Amino acid sequence: MTIMRNVMLLFTVTMLFVSDTSAQLSENGDCPDYVASSLFTPLVMLDLINVGEMKLAMSLGSSVDRTHSCQALTFVDGKNYRYTYNDRNGAKRAINGSYQASFPSFISTSHLKLVGGYRNVMGADSSGTSRLVPLAYSPGIIIFVSCSETLWFHNQQFYLLVDSKILLRPEDLDEIEKTLKSVGIIPASLTLDRPDQSCREPDPDVEQEA
């Protein structure tokens, strides 16, 4: 299955399982109750572990996220993760922490809890904890949304992660952003950030899809 077929399948699933609350940067009131994808299962988590490094292809992140480049998230095993990025000065940084995966049940929605991060990096709060809700998934691609509350406002962040072995062309990203807006995941007035991933060179031993 090609990357764009994965993308179209992903957003078909998204239309079925995402809530009617769009991911935005800032709104009044408390964080909304998200309806996570019911397809997020232990087998999906195992697939994410087996994929290895997943690069941040597009986001509606915090002001701190926007100063970083070459971001990537790796689920090392069943309980540990590694998040790497280049800071605003170009220095390579890494966050090593633990995570807990919660799967759909009658009393709670699915989410990933990342512990040991830095505030405002990948949706982390002041304690360095991120709660990422999976909105949709397809092999090699996953969409998360996080939300943090400050006084009378809440801030939502949106993260699209893709298998680092997949090369996305600018026109592929254009199509993804267009689809995200057409199904109401993000407001049409917003423009997604496209983090600089130029630090990643294609692996000559991996056949890249056109």
Short mmCIF file of N, CA and C in Angstrom, two decimals, residues 22 37 46 51 56 64 67 69 74 76 107 122 126 141 147 151 154 169 190 196 207-208:
data_model
loop_
_atom_site.label_atom_id
_atom_site.label_comp_id
_atom_site.label_asym_id
_atom_site.label_seq_id
_atom_site.Cartn_x
_atom_site.Cartn_y
_atom_site.Cartn_z
N SER A 22 -12.78 20.63 16.70
CA SER A 22 -11.57 20.75 15.90
C SER A 22 -10.37 21.03 16.79
N SER A 37 -10.01 7.19 18.43
CA SER A 37 -10.26 6.08 17.52
C SER A 37 -10.39 4.78 18.30
N LEU A 46 1.82 -2.26 19.36
CA LEU A 46 2.93 -3.13 18.98
C LEU A 46 3.48 -2.73 17.61
N VAL A 51 7.66 -0.19 14.18
CA VAL A 51 8.01 0.80 13.17
C VAL A 51 9.31 1.50 13.53
N LEU A 56 7.99 13.85 12.94
CA LEU A 56 6.87 14.79 13.01
C LEU A 56 6.74 15.47 11.66
N VAL A 64 7.03 26.61 21.75
CA VAL A 64 8.31 25.92 21.94
C VAL A 64 8.53 24.90 20.84
N THR A 67 10.07 26.17 17.64
CA THR A 67 11.49 26.55 17.57
C THR A 67 12.38 25.34 17.31
N SER A 69 13.40 21.53 15.32
CA SER A 69 13.39 20.90 14.00
C SER A 69 13.80 19.44 14.16
N THR A 74 10.10 7.79 19.14
CA THR A 74 10.33 6.35 19.03
C THR A 74 9.82 5.66 20.29
N VAL A 76 10.46 2.75 22.26
CA VAL A 76 11.59 1.83 22.33
C VAL A 76 11.14 0.41 22.64
N ILE A 107 -15.44 2.83 30.13
CA ILE A 107 -15.34 3.95 31.06
C ILE A 107 -14.29 4.99 30.67
N MET A 122 5.74 18.57 22.72
CA MET A 122 4.82 17.47 22.40
C MET A 122 3.65 17.42 23.39
N SER A 126 3.14 21.34 32.87
CA SER A 126 4.21 21.85 33.72
C SER A 126 4.98 20.75 34.43
N ILE A 141 1.36 5.73 9.98
CA ILE A 141 0.86 7.09 10.20
C ILE A 141 -0.05 7.10 11.42
N CYS A 147 -4.21 18.42 24.91
CA CYS A 147 -4.84 19.65 25.37
C CYS A 147 -4.34 19.98 26.77
N LEU A 151 -5.54 28.86 33.24
CA LEU A 151 -6.56 29.80 33.71
C LEU A 151 -7.90 29.50 33.05
N HIS A 154 -7.95 26.91 27.18
CA HIS A 154 -7.29 25.63 26.92
C HIS A 154 -6.58 25.73 25.57
N ARG A 169 6.53 14.00 -0.15
CA ARG A 169 6.80 15.15 -1.01
C ARG A 169 5.94 16.34 -0.56
N LEU A 190 -6.64 27.91 9.66
CA LEU A 190 -5.31 27.66 10.21
C LEU A 190 -4.39 27.00 9.19
N ASP A 196 11.04 21.38 9.96
CA ASP A 196 12.19 21.12 9.10
C ASP A 196 12.74 19.73 9.41
N GLU A 207 13.94 0.92 0.14
CA GLU A 207 13.28 1.33 -1.09
C GLU A 207 12.22 2.37 -0.76
N GLN A 208 12.35 3.57 -1.32
CA GLN A 208 11.42 4.65 -1.04
C GLN A 208 10.28 4.63 -2.05
#
